[in-house]
Short mmCIF file of C-alpha atoms in Angstrom, two decimals:
data_model
loop_
_atom_site.label_atom_id
_atom_site.label_comp_id
_atom_site.label_asym_id
_atom_site.label_seq_id
_atom_site.Cartn_x
_atom_site.Cartn_y
_atom_site.Cartn_z
CA UNK U 1 -16.49 11.19 27.81
CA UNK U 2 -18.53 10.30 24.61
CA UNK U 3 -17.48 11.01 21.05
CA UNK U 4 -19.16 11.01 17.84
CA UNK U 5 -18.02 8.61 15.22
CA UNK U 6 -19.46 8.61 11.08
CA UNK U 7 -18.50 6.45 8.59
CA UNK U 8 -17.53 7.05 4.82
CA UNK U 9 -18.57 3.70 2.83
CA UNK U 10 -18.84 2.53 -0.31
CA UNK U 11 -22.53 2.67 -1.51
CA UNK U 12 -24.51 1.64 -4.42
CA UNK U 13 -26.63 3.60 -6.12
CA UNK U 14 -28.59 3.45 -9.59
CA UNK U 15 -26.03 5.11 -11.22
CA UNK U 16 -23.25 2.94 -9.66
CA UNK U 17 -20.80 2.86 -6.59
CA UNK U 18 -20.07 6.33 -4.79
CA UNK U 19 -19.37 7.59 -1.07
CA UNK U 20 -21.96 7.80 1.63
CA UNK U 21 -21.77 8.58 5.21
CA UNK U 22 -23.06 7.06 8.09
CA UNK U 23 -23.20 7.55 11.63
CA UNK U 24 -21.89 4.82 13.63
CA UNK U 25 -21.68 6.66 17.04
CA UNK U 26 -23.55 6.98 19.59
CA UNK U 27 -25.03 3.41 18.23
CA UNK U 28 -28.78 2.93 17.32
CA UNK U 29 -30.38 0.61 15.18
CA UNK U 30 -31.83 1.43 11.77
CA UNK U 31 -29.73 3.47 10.56
CA UNK U 32 -28.80 4.28 6.69
CA UNK U 33 -25.75 5.45 5.08
CA UNK U 34 -26.64 8.83 2.80
CA UNK U 35 -24.50 9.56 -0.05
CA UNK U 36 -21.70 12.37 0.22
CA UNK U 37 -22.78 15.03 -2.17
CA UNK U 38 -19.21 15.46 -2.58
CA UNK U 39 -16.09 14.48 -4.18
CA UNK U 40 -12.08 14.50 -2.94
CA UNK U 41 -11.82 16.10 -6.83
CA UNK U 42 -14.23 18.92 -5.85
CA UNK U 43 -13.52 22.59 -6.36
CA UNK U 44 -13.04 23.58 -2.86
CA UNK U 45 -10.64 20.74 -2.13
CA UNK U 46 -8.53 21.16 -5.11
CA UNK U 47 -7.90 24.82 -4.18
CA UNK U 48 -5.75 23.53 -1.30
CA UNK U 49 -2.83 21.96 -3.62
CA UNK U 50 -0.36 24.28 -3.92
CA UNK U 51 -0.36 27.76 -1.99
CA UNK U 52 -4.09 27.85 -1.12
CA UNK U 53 -5.77 31.42 -1.96
CA UNK U 54 -7.16 33.38 0.80
CA UNK U 55 -9.88 32.41 3.05
CA UNK U 56 -9.62 28.60 1.15
CA UNK U 57 -9.07 26.35 4.22
CA UNK U 58 -12.07 28.03 5.87
CA UNK U 59 -14.33 27.26 2.90
CA UNK U 60 -13.00 23.95 2.16
CA UNK U 61 -13.78 22.89 5.59
CA UNK U 62 -17.52 24.37 5.34
CA UNK U 63 -17.81 22.45 1.93
CA UNK U 64 -16.83 19.41 3.89
CA UNK U 65 -19.31 19.88 7.05
CA UNK U 66 -22.46 21.35 4.37
CA UNK U 67 -21.51 17.77 2.45
CA UNK U 68 -21.72 15.60 6.10
CA UNK U 69 -24.92 17.39 7.39
CA UNK U 70 -27.31 18.52 4.20
CA UNK U 71 -28.77 15.12 3.50
CA UNK U 72 -28.18 13.35 6.92
CA UNK U 73 -30.47 14.97 9.79
CA UNK U 74 -29.64 12.25 11.78
CA UNK U 75 -25.60 13.28 11.96
CA UNK U 76 -26.82 16.69 11.80
CA UNK U 77 -28.40 16.33 14.96
CA UNK U 78 -25.65 14.82 16.48
CA UNK U 79 -22.97 16.88 15.42
CA UNK U 80 -24.89 19.80 16.58
CA UNK U 81 -25.06 18.88 20.08
CA UNK U 82 -21.37 17.99 19.94
CA UNK U 83 -20.49 21.34 19.04
CA UNK U 84 -22.54 22.50 22.37
CA UNK U 85 -20.18 20.82 24.58
CA UNK U 86 -18.45 23.54 26.68
CA UNK U 87 -14.50 23.08 28.46
CA UNK U 88 -13.68 20.82 30.02
CA UNK U 89 -15.71 18.68 28.65
CA UNK U 90 -15.04 16.89 25.30
CA UNK U 91 -16.58 15.40 22.11
CA UNK U 92 -13.99 14.07 19.91
CA UNK U 93 -15.05 13.68 16.54
CA UNK U 94 -13.84 10.76 13.96
CA UNK U 95 -14.79 9.73 10.81
CA UNK U 96 -14.37 5.95 10.03
CA UNK U 97 -12.38 4.95 6.78
CA UNK U 98 -14.01 1.59 5.25
CA UNK U 99 -13.66 2.33 1.38
CA UNK U 100 -10.79 3.39 -1.09
CA UNK U 101 -11.19 7.52 -1.88
CA UNK U 102 -12.44 8.37 1.85
CA UNK U 103 -8.52 8.95 2.85
CA UNK U 104 -8.36 11.60 0.07
CA UNK U 105 -10.80 14.42 1.97
CA UNK U 106 -9.00 16.52 4.12
CA UNK U 107 -11.59 16.07 6.96
CA UNK U 108 -8.93 17.85 9.91
CA UNK U 109 -9.96 20.84 8.21
CA UNK U 110 -13.77 20.62 9.14
CA UNK U 111 -15.25 23.76 9.82
CA UNK U 112 -18.92 24.63 11.44
CA UNK U 113 -21.45 26.71 10.30
CA UNK U 114 -20.18 29.49 13.50
CA UNK U 115 -16.28 29.24 11.89
CA UNK U 116 -14.94 26.85 14.23
CA UNK U 117 -12.32 24.44 13.06
CA UNK U 118 -12.86 21.13 14.97
CA UNK U 119 -9.63 20.18 14.41
CA UNK U 120 -8.02 23.09 16.41
CA UNK U 121 -9.91 22.66 19.53
CA UNK U 122 -10.05 20.25 22.42
CA UNK U 123 -13.33 19.30 22.51
CA UNK U 124 -13.75 17.47 18.95
CA UNK U 125 -9.77 17.22 17.78
CA UNK U 126 -10.75 15.33 14.57
CA UNK U 127 -8.97 11.69 14.14
CA UNK U 128 -9.68 9.00 11.81
CA UNK U 129 -10.36 5.71 12.91
CA UNK U 130 -9.23 2.55 10.65
CA UNK U 131 -10.02 -1.10 11.71
CA UNK U 132 -7.71 -3.90 11.09
CA UNK U 133 -8.61 -7.87 11.52
CA UNK U 134 -5.48 -8.05 14.07
CA UNK U 135 -7.03 -8.20 17.71
CA UNK U 136 -5.68 -5.94 20.19
CA UNK U 137 -5.07 -6.62 24.03
CA UNK U 138 -7.94 -4.83 26.28
CA UNK U 139 -5.07 -3.20 28.46
CA UNK U 140 -1.00 -2.57 27.05
CA UNK U 141 0.93 -2.59 30.43
CA UNK U 142 3.98 -0.29 30.66
CA UNK U 143 7.08 -0.16 33.01
CA UNK U 144 9.30 2.82 32.64
CA UNK U 145 11.92 3.82 30.41
CA UNK U 146 9.55 4.86 27.29
CA UNK U 147 11.73 3.73 24.63
CA UNK U 148 11.52 5.57 21.31
CA UNK U 149 13.22 4.11 18.71
CA UNK U 150 14.48 6.91 16.08
CA UNK U 151 15.36 7.22 12.52
CA UNK U 152 16.96 10.58 11.30
CA UNK U 153 17.50 10.15 7.39
CA UNK U 154 16.14 12.84 5.48
CA UNK U 155 18.74 13.12 2.42
CA UNK U 156 19.77 16.69 1.40
CA UNK U 157 17.88 17.45 4.78
CA UNK U 158 19.93 18.10 7.83
CA UNK U 159 18.37 16.44 10.60
CA UNK U 160 20.23 18.34 13.76
CA UNK U 161 16.90 20.55 14.14
CA UNK U 162 14.82 17.50 14.30
CA UNK U 163 17.11 15.91 16.98
CA UNK U 164 16.98 19.03 18.92
CA UNK U 165 13.61 19.26 18.71
CA UNK U 166 13.61 15.51 19.89
CA UNK U 167 15.97 16.56 22.81
CA UNK U 168 14.25 19.19 24.35
CA UNK U 169 11.10 17.60 24.85
CA UNK U 170 12.64 14.52 26.33
CA UNK U 171 14.72 16.57 28.81
CA UNK U 172 11.79 18.49 29.92
CA UNK U 173 9.60 15.44 30.46
CA UNK U 174 8.85 14.15 33.85
CA UNK U 175 8.93 10.52 32.40
CA UNK U 176 12.12 8.18 32.11
CA UNK U 177 12.76 7.89 28.41
CA UNK U 178 15.30 6.05 26.52
CA UNK U 179 16.26 6.71 23.02
CA UNK U 180 17.95 4.63 19.96
CA UNK U 181 18.95 6.77 17.20
CA UNK U 182 19.47 5.91 13.93
CA UNK U 183 21.33 8.86 11.59
CA UNK U 184 23.25 9.04 8.16
CA UNK U 185 24.80 11.95 8.79
CA UNK U 186 28.43 11.92 9.86
CA UNK U 187 27.94 15.30 11.65
CA UNK U 188 24.77 14.47 13.31
CA UNK U 189 26.08 11.32 14.62
CA UNK U 190 29.47 13.37 16.21
CA UNK U 191 26.89 15.63 17.55
CA UNK U 192 24.62 13.61 19.44
CA UNK U 193 27.99 11.51 20.48
CA UNK U 194 29.39 13.99 22.04
CA UNK U 195 26.30 15.58 23.77
CA UNK U 196 27.36 12.31 26.48
CA UNK U 197 23.89 11.32 27.28
CA UNK U 198 23.45 8.21 29.11
CA UNK U 199 20.07 7.65 27.86
CA UNK U 200 20.37 8.07 24.71
CA UNK U 201 22.19 5.54 21.98
CA UNK U 202 23.14 6.83 18.37
CA UNK U 203 23.99 4.45 15.94
CA UNK U 204 24.56 4.92 11.71
CA UNK U 205 21.44 3.58 9.87
CA UNK U 206 21.99 0.13 8.23
CA UNK U 207 22.83 -0.67 4.78
CA UNK U 208 19.79 -2.93 4.57
CA UNK U 209 16.00 -2.40 5.38
CA UNK U 210 16.40 -6.04 7.05
CA UNK U 211 19.46 -4.53 8.73
CA UNK U 212 17.04 -1.96 10.38
CA UNK U 213 15.21 -3.80 11.68
CA UNK U 214 17.68 -6.24 13.14
CA UNK U 215 18.84 -3.27 14.85
CA UNK U 216 15.55 -2.24 16.49
CA UNK U 217 13.77 -5.43 17.11
CA UNK U 218 15.72 -6.07 20.61
CA UNK U 219 14.89 -2.78 21.44
CA UNK U 220 11.16 -3.23 21.24
CA UNK U 221 9.99 0.40 21.18
CA UNK U 222 6.90 1.95 22.63
CA UNK U 223 7.05 4.49 19.60
CA UNK U 224 8.98 4.45 16.53
CA UNK U 225 9.86 7.89 14.88
CA UNK U 226 10.93 8.30 11.49
CA UNK U 227 12.37 11.73 10.38
CA UNK U 228 12.68 11.05 6.00
CA UNK U 229 11.53 11.86 2.89
CA UNK U 230 8.37 10.21 1.75
CA UNK U 231 6.57 9.28 -1.30
CA UNK U 232 2.69 8.80 -2.21
CA UNK U 233 2.34 7.12 -5.60
CA UNK U 234 -0.47 4.67 -7.19
CA UNK U 235 1.10 1.42 -6.51
CA UNK U 236 3.08 1.48 -3.74
CA UNK U 237 3.48 4.53 -0.67
CA UNK U 238 6.80 4.20 0.66
CA UNK U 239 9.55 6.14 2.67
CA UNK U 240 12.85 7.04 1.77
CA UNK U 241 15.64 5.93 3.76
CA UNK U 242 19.08 7.52 3.07
CA UNK U 243 22.24 4.99 4.72
CA UNK U 244 25.60 7.13 5.33
CA UNK U 245 27.08 6.60 1.76
CA UNK U 246 24.01 8.61 0.21
CA UNK U 247 25.04 11.81 2.45
CA UNK U 248 28.66 11.16 0.84
CA UNK U 249 27.33 10.63 -2.74
CA UNK U 250 24.36 13.13 -2.98
CA UNK U 251 22.84 10.59 -4.80
CA UNK U 252 19.59 9.48 -4.18
CA UNK U 253 18.19 7.68 -0.83
CA UNK U 254 19.09 3.79 -0.73
CA UNK U 255 16.46 2.43 0.97
CA UNK U 256 12.99 2.42 0.29
CA UNK U 257 10.40 1.31 3.30
CA UNK U 258 7.27 0.17 2.91
CA UNK U 259 4.07 -0.19 5.54
CA UNK U 260 4.86 -3.74 5.94
CA UNK U 261 8.55 -2.82 6.20
CA UNK U 262 8.07 -0.72 8.99
CA UNK U 263 5.77 -3.25 11.36
CA UNK U 264 8.78 -5.66 11.20
CA UNK U 265 10.74 -2.76 12.86
CA UNK U 266 9.51 -4.26 16.47
CA UNK U 267 9.76 -8.00 17.63
CA UNK U 268 7.31 -10.16 15.56
CA UNK U 269 4.97 -11.69 18.10
CA UNK U 270 2.62 -9.21 20.99
CA UNK U 271 5.17 -6.28 20.48
CA UNK U 272 3.05 -3.90 18.14
CA UNK U 273 4.96 -0.23 19.06
CA UNK U 274 2.30 1.94 20.75
CA UNK U 275 2.71 4.90 18.57
CA UNK U 276 4.50 5.02 14.70
CA UNK U 277 5.25 8.57 14.11
CA UNK U 278 6.05 9.18 10.46
CA UNK U 279 7.68 13.14 10.51
CA UNK U 280 7.36 12.87 6.63
CA UNK U 281 5.77 14.13 3.30
CA UNK U 282 2.92 12.40 2.33
CA UNK U 283 2.51 9.10 4.62
CA UNK U 284 -1.06 10.22 5.32
CA UNK U 285 -1.73 10.42 1.41
CA UNK U 286 -3.58 7.81 -0.56
CA UNK U 287 -2.03 7.10 -4.28
CA UNK U 288 -4.07 7.69 -7.47
CA UNK U 289 -5.34 4.78 -7.49
CA UNK U 290 -8.72 4.68 -5.17
CA UNK U 291 -7.95 1.15 -3.95
CA UNK U 292 -4.33 2.57 -2.96
CA UNK U 293 -3.78 3.52 0.88
CA UNK U 294 -1.10 5.51 2.75
CA UNK U 295 1.83 4.45 4.53
CA UNK U 296 -0.45 5.31 7.61
CA UNK U 297 -3.41 3.85 7.26
CA UNK U 298 -1.85 0.12 5.80
CA UNK U 299 0.14 0.16 8.68
CA UNK U 300 -3.12 -0.31 10.72
CA UNK U 301 -4.87 -2.39 8.24
CA UNK U 302 -2.53 -4.58 7.79
CA UNK U 303 0.22 -4.44 10.77
CA UNK U 304 -2.40 -4.07 13.23
CA UNK U 305 -0.71 -1.07 14.99
CA UNK U 306 -3.09 0.79 17.56
CA UNK U 307 -2.05 4.63 15.99
CA UNK U 308 -0.08 6.14 13.18
CA UNK U 309 0.56 9.89 13.07
CA UNK U 310 1.25 10.44 9.24
CA UNK U 311 1.39 14.03 6.96
CA UNK U 312 -1.15 14.65 4.23
CA UNK U 313 1.16 16.44 1.69
CA UNK U 314 4.58 16.99 1.78
CA UNK U 315 5.68 19.59 4.69
CA UNK U 316 8.63 22.06 5.26
CA UNK U 317 11.47 20.91 7.35
CA UNK U 318 10.76 23.81 9.72
CA UNK U 319 7.38 22.62 10.45
CA UNK U 320 8.35 19.07 10.50
CA UNK U 321 10.43 20.13 13.29
CA UNK U 322 8.11 22.19 15.26
CA UNK U 323 5.17 19.70 15.03
CA UNK U 324 8.29 17.21 16.35
CA UNK U 325 8.61 19.32 19.76
CA UNK U 326 4.72 20.25 20.16
CA UNK U 327 3.82 16.82 19.58
CA UNK U 328 6.55 15.37 22.07
CA UNK U 329 5.79 18.37 24.40
CA UNK U 330 2.02 16.85 24.70
CA UNK U 331 2.97 12.98 24.35
CA UNK U 332 5.49 12.79 27.38
CA UNK U 333 3.32 14.22 30.20
CA UNK U 334 0.22 12.07 28.96
CA UNK U 335 2.37 9.43 29.87
CA UNK U 336 4.17 10.67 32.72
CA UNK U 337 0.41 11.22 34.13
CA UNK U 338 0.16 7.30 33.52
CA UNK U 339 2.94 6.98 36.25
CA UNK U 340 1.10 9.41 38.90
CA UNK U 341 -0.40 6.81 41.67
CA UNK U 342 -2.74 9.35 42.31
CA UNK U 343 -4.47 9.93 38.76
CA UNK U 344 -7.20 8.21 37.66
CA UNK U 345 -7.02 5.77 34.90
CA UNK U 346 -7.58 7.08 31.51
CA UNK U 347 -7.05 6.36 28.03
CA UNK U 348 -4.58 7.94 26.05
CA UNK U 349 -6.57 10.07 23.24
CA UNK U 350 -4.62 10.21 20.34
CA UNK U 351 -6.53 12.64 18.66
CA UNK U 352 -6.11 15.17 21.39
CA UNK U 353 -2.40 15.16 21.55
CA UNK U 354 -1.70 15.87 17.88
CA UNK U 355 -4.68 18.39 18.15
CA UNK U 356 -2.14 20.23 20.50
CA UNK U 357 0.26 20.32 17.86
CA UNK U 358 -1.62 21.35 15.10
CA UNK U 359 -2.96 24.39 17.18
CA UNK U 360 1.03 25.31 17.69
CA UNK U 361 1.85 25.14 13.98
CA UNK U 362 -1.55 27.16 12.89
CA UNK U 363 -0.23 29.91 15.80
CA UNK U 364 3.14 30.23 14.01
CA UNK U 365 1.33 31.15 10.99
CA UNK U 366 -1.56 33.02 11.65
CA UNK U 367 -2.05 33.91 15.67
CA UNK U 368 -5.18 35.27 16.01
CA UNK U 369 -7.89 32.40 15.66
CA UNK U 370 -10.36 34.71 13.61
CA UNK U 371 -7.61 35.08 11.08
CA UNK U 372 -6.95 31.22 10.54
CA UNK U 373 -8.64 30.14 7.32
CA UNK U 374 -5.43 30.67 4.52
CA UNK U 375 -2.40 28.54 5.79
CA UNK U 376 -3.01 24.95 5.37
CA UNK U 377 0.10 23.74 7.57
CA UNK U 378 -1.85 23.05 10.34
CA UNK U 379 -4.21 20.31 8.59
CA UNK U 380 -1.30 18.17 7.55
CA UNK U 381 -0.90 16.59 10.71
CA UNK U 382 -3.40 13.28 10.80
CA UNK U 383 -3.63 10.82 13.50
CA UNK U 384 -5.34 6.95 12.54
CA UNK U 385 -6.09 5.32 15.38
CA UNK U 386 -7.84 1.66 15.70
CA UNK U 387 -11.77 1.95 16.92
CA UNK U 388 -11.07 0.43 20.55
CA UNK U 389 -9.48 3.04 23.01
CA UNK U 390 -6.17 3.04 24.02
CA UNK U 391 -5.92 1.68 27.76
CA UNK U 392 -2.49 1.84 29.84
CA UNK U 393 -2.11 -0.01 32.80
CA UNK U 394 1.77 0.52 34.87
CA UNK U 395 3.39 -1.99 36.71
CA UNK U 396 4.74 0.28 39.36
CA UNK U 397 3.83 1.30 42.64
CA UNK U 398 5.75 4.24 44.21
CA UNK U 399 6.68 4.57 47.69
CA UNK U 400 4.83 6.53 49.85
CA UNK U 401 6.97 9.43 51.80
CA UNK U 402 9.67 9.51 49.29
CA UNK U 403 11.55 12.84 49.71
CA UNK U 404 10.83 15.23 46.40
CA UNK U 405 12.63 13.95 43.28
CA UNK U 406 15.56 16.38 42.35
CA UNK U 407 15.29 18.82 39.31
CA UNK U 408 16.87 17.30 36.08
CA UNK U 409 19.86 18.30 35.50
CA UNK U 410 20.76 19.84 31.56
CA UNK U 411 21.24 17.08 28.89
CA UNK U 412 19.08 14.46 31.08
CA UNK U 413 15.41 13.54 31.12
CA UNK U 414 13.67 13.75 34.44
CA UNK U 415 14.10 10.67 36.76
CA UNK U 416 11.39 9.29 38.95
CA UNK U 417 11.13 9.14 42.74
CA UNK U 418 12.70 5.17 43.56
CA UNK U 419 9.87 2.88 43.70
CA UNK U 420 9.44 -0.43 45.60
CA UNK U 421 10.34 -3.82 43.58
CA UNK U 422 7.67 -5.07 42.26
CA UNK U 423 6.14 -8.08 43.89
CA UNK U 424 7.03 -11.87 42.19
CA UNK U 425 4.22 -12.67 39.83
CA UNK U 426 1.68 -15.17 41.04
CA UNK U 427 2.13 -18.49 40.24
CA UNK U 428 0.76 -19.02 36.79
CA UNK U 429 -0.54 -22.70 37.53
CA UNK U 430 -2.71 -21.65 40.42
CA UNK U 431 -6.37 -21.14 39.53
CA UNK U 432 -8.59 -22.36 36.18
CA UNK U 433 -7.60 -19.98 34.47
CA UNK U 434 -4.11 -18.83 33.52
CA UNK U 435 -2.63 -15.48 33.30
CA UNK U 436 -2.06 -15.91 29.76
CA UNK U 437 -5.32 -17.54 28.85
CA UNK U 438 -6.71 -14.98 30.38
CA UNK U 439 -4.96 -12.62 27.81
CA UNK U 440 -5.62 -14.61 25.05
CA UNK U 441 -9.44 -15.00 25.53
CA UNK U 442 -9.71 -11.01 26.03
CA UNK U 443 -7.68 -10.62 22.51
CA UNK U 444 -9.82 -13.03 20.92
CA UNK U 445 -13.04 -11.79 22.57
CA UNK U 446 -11.87 -7.75 21.44
CA UNK U 447 -11.43 -9.21 17.65
CA UNK U 448 -14.62 -11.09 18.01
CA UNK U 449 -16.38 -8.05 19.29
CA UNK U 450 -15.22 -5.75 16.41
CA UNK U 451 -16.57 -8.29 13.89
CA UNK U 452 -19.81 -8.82 15.48
CA UNK U 453 -20.34 -4.95 15.78
CA UNK U 454 -20.81 -4.84 12.14
CA UNK U 455 -23.42 -6.91 12.10
CA UNK U 456 -25.79 -4.95 14.76
CA UNK U 457 -26.44 -7.83 16.80
CA UNK U 458 -26.77 -6.16 20.41
CA UNK U 459 -27.61 -9.67 22.54
CA UNK U 460 -24.17 -11.39 20.86
CA UNK U 461 -22.33 -7.86 21.91
CA UNK U 462 -23.41 -7.97 25.46
CA UNK U 463 -23.11 -11.65 25.74
CA UNK U 464 -19.28 -10.54 24.40
CA UNK U 465 -19.22 -7.50 26.60
CA UNK U 466 -20.04 -9.58 29.96
CA UNK U 467 -17.38 -12.41 29.20
CA UNK U 468 -14.88 -9.50 28.48
CA UNK U 469 -15.60 -7.45 31.73
CA UNK U 470 -15.42 -10.72 33.70
CA UNK U 471 -11.85 -11.32 31.82
CA UNK U 472 -10.61 -8.31 32.64
CA UNK U 473 -11.91 -8.71 36.46
CA UNK U 474 -9.68 -11.50 36.79
CA UNK U 475 -7.00 -10.26 34.95
CA UNK U 476 -6.99 -6.97 37.01
CA UNK U 477 -7.19 -9.49 40.12
CA UNK U 478 -3.73 -11.07 39.97
#
């Protein structure tokens, strides 16, 4: 599966620095950035604020598509080719954000000249790419259960519906799940405790941000999910997390959580979460200053997280709950697929999973595809990813000829067929390269490749790729 990536860059012109667009993938030499003829303050985008008028979303998406292609024949040619892809083939479309101001465009509303919303179709999905100086492993190792840390603490907005949606998705999943749920409402704490789910631990939110980190770090979540208030400001975008006493007094959320705090919710060394879900208002909205970054974007650029989901604008609580159920109904089967020994290894496509949730929100407001173009709710969920694909290797080997697994009972996620114990790990001192040294070398070279890629030095890229292939083969053989 190929993908199309274009970058929004800072472009110096005779009148100063403006925004430009440059096609990145498929790669080719000699490409130059072309000035983007629209800014986030253009009328079609301003029309999306508040309650949009008739067909405003479609008009904004078309304006954005035309601005990308009108002066850029190279990008237009490849976009038109991508639009010819037919199911089951896919050609995901990504925008790489490299400069201030680029984050403010409603990229998810991108609409072709034929009226197709790219962000609502699995063939194109639409995601945002952000890079970080932090290297990533080439392969992420996974051993069940999937650990999900959940913070449900949105002052004045009861989180019980959010919990019900998350629980329902987990109970329907064919993969073992373990949840650590932090809440601030007495009633919700009682509800979850009374359910007696052995795969769920529920506690009250700590009274300090450091206390939350201290509790979550030992859990070492694969997925971190937050349902709380979010605020986008010009200087410090952040989340607002309520503690138990806030609900009793009804005044304000006590804890302000920034991107750097969220990064500390997992162990500090080699333990990034796979994904952070910020089911909160404005977590994918940049502040007024062009240099300001959203909480979601900052989690990648400074925190190095592989993928983050956030919301471009304030989101209704009912839509947030719908997103949770729809998204985890997409994600958990994907994780279960990783454990299928007969399945072909493939990276997790975060943009495709978010697209599925967008489509369900769109269907709720505008059931007929031909009528879509006025309601903007489906454009709010945004996914940011690193450029590198997210490849997972499981560490379980199912026993052959096992009896079929029993159907899950109510209140409990599906359990997998018993598995053979893992073989003891090889002696790390055997061979010229230890497993640890191979992993560290892969991480270093992956980071180096990201830096060299921007220079266009194909000879160096080929050398790096050859060494990466050798190291990965060596690691796979251990």
